[in-house]
XYZ file of C-alpha atoms in Angstrom:
131
model
C 102.462 -37.047 -28.896
C 99.675 -35.123 -28.189
C 97.454 -38.234 -27.105
C 99.820 -39.105 -24.236
C 98.883 -36.080 -22.117
C 96.314 -36.798 -19.941
C 93.464 -33.549 -19.960
C 92.694 -34.498 -16.124
C 96.122 -34.037 -14.955
C 96.256 -37.270 -13.112
C 93.668 -36.504 -10.934
C 91.428 -39.545 -11.672
C 93.122 -41.826 -9.180
C 92.978 -39.352 -6.456
C 89.010 -37.802 -7.170
C 87.543 -41.428 -4.949
C 89.351 -41.155 -1.581
C 86.512 -40.925 0.833
C 86.191 -38.272 3.409
C 89.806 -35.828 4.541
C 90.466 -36.029 7.985
C 89.343 -33.580 10.558
C 92.238 -31.024 11.102
C 92.453 -28.798 13.771
C 93.415 -25.203 13.697
C 97.308 -25.847 13.577
C 96.706 -28.539 10.127
C 97.223 -31.901 12.534
C 95.083 -34.370 12.635
C 92.189 -33.777 15.187
C 91.765 -36.904 17.691
C 88.408 -38.290 17.943
C 87.578 -37.432 21.440
C 84.044 -37.986 22.774
C 82.100 -35.509 24.698
C 82.592 -36.249 28.447
C 79.552 -33.425 29.304
C 76.614 -32.414 27.652
C 74.351 -29.686 28.938
C 70.662 -29.935 28.528
C 68.192 -27.628 28.787
C 66.097 -27.721 32.025
C 62.767 -29.801 31.349
C 60.697 -29.884 34.795
C 58.131 -32.302 33.380
C 61.351 -35.179 32.687
C 62.363 -34.446 36.158
C 59.530 -34.984 38.240
C 58.916 -38.887 37.790
C 62.741 -39.455 38.441
C 64.046 -40.281 42.129
C 67.608 -38.871 42.498
C 69.535 -41.419 43.059
C 73.189 -41.637 44.696
C 75.523 -39.814 42.635
C 79.270 -40.616 41.927
C 80.686 -37.334 40.806
C 81.335 -34.524 42.600
C 78.996 -31.685 43.033
C 81.448 -28.865 42.108
C 81.158 -27.236 38.679
C 84.331 -27.590 37.056
C 86.071 -24.596 35.219
C 85.630 -26.537 32.107
C 81.992 -27.048 32.990
C 81.477 -23.187 33.841
C 83.000 -22.078 30.703
C 80.734 -24.199 28.682
C 77.811 -22.791 30.242
C 78.434 -19.258 30.170
C 79.304 -19.591 26.322
C 75.840 -21.115 25.537
C 73.600 -19.065 27.808
C 75.948 -15.990 26.344
C 74.905 -16.989 22.752
C 71.281 -17.616 23.594
C 70.916 -14.277 25.180
C 72.385 -13.052 22.289
C 69.712 -14.152 20.339
C 67.050 -12.810 22.101
C 66.314 -15.891 24.479
C 64.334 -14.498 28.173
C 66.750 -13.611 30.896
C 66.084 -15.094 34.066
C 67.608 -12.651 36.029
C 66.932 -8.928 36.772
C 69.161 -6.556 34.906
C 70.468 -3.618 36.627
C 72.181 -2.256 33.089
C 73.877 -4.935 31.869
C 73.732 -5.251 27.904
C 76.742 -7.701 27.714
C 75.416 -11.381 27.077
C 78.412 -12.906 28.945
C 77.884 -10.392 32.016
C 74.047 -11.330 32.123
C 74.782 -15.298 31.687
C 77.669 -14.459 34.427
C 75.026 -13.183 37.007
C 72.180 -15.691 36.298
C 75.057 -18.251 36.848
C 75.666 -16.243 40.095
C 72.502 -16.278 40.922
C 71.952 -19.758 39.989
C 69.178 -18.923 37.430
C 70.526 -20.785 34.193
C 68.062 -22.867 32.977
C 70.740 -25.982 31.934
C 71.449 -29.538 33.295
C 74.807 -30.656 32.890
C 75.164 -34.580 32.050
C 78.032 -36.054 32.723
C 78.938 -39.092 31.436
C 80.790 -41.944 33.374
C 83.346 -44.569 31.822
C 80.652 -47.555 32.189
C 78.412 -45.555 29.664
C 75.745 -44.518 32.124
C 75.414 -40.806 32.996
C 74.498 -38.126 35.853
C 72.444 -35.181 35.468
C 72.922 -32.097 37.706
C 71.004 -28.880 37.853
C 73.020 -25.943 37.954
C 70.996 -25.001 41.544
C 72.718 -28.284 42.675
C 76.065 -27.587 41.775
C 79.099 -25.133 43.629
C 80.199 -22.748 41.036
C 83.609 -21.688 41.252
C 84.444 -18.113 41.227
């Protein structure tokens, strides 16, 4: 009778199930969504040889792009990245990032992916930033 008991608790069957599905904050499976916008740090040497082609996407920065730019830049500033504007008493990294964005001094390029797999690169100085 004692030999009939499985010491592993029957977990041998469930041990090799592979990867678990990604869960969101509410415990539901997160959809496999592809990023449609990337933020790239400016690299002047790469942009010198490229002739700007006619663009398809809008020149207006979306609220989602603005949020991502501000969050990424504020994180960099909080980790002692050089600030691109003159400070007048600001200490909050988010406030500094907002000031940089207002003055279009953020050293980023926004890469917008198109449905056909191609992309467009826009520098912050080329975009119209919403209030």
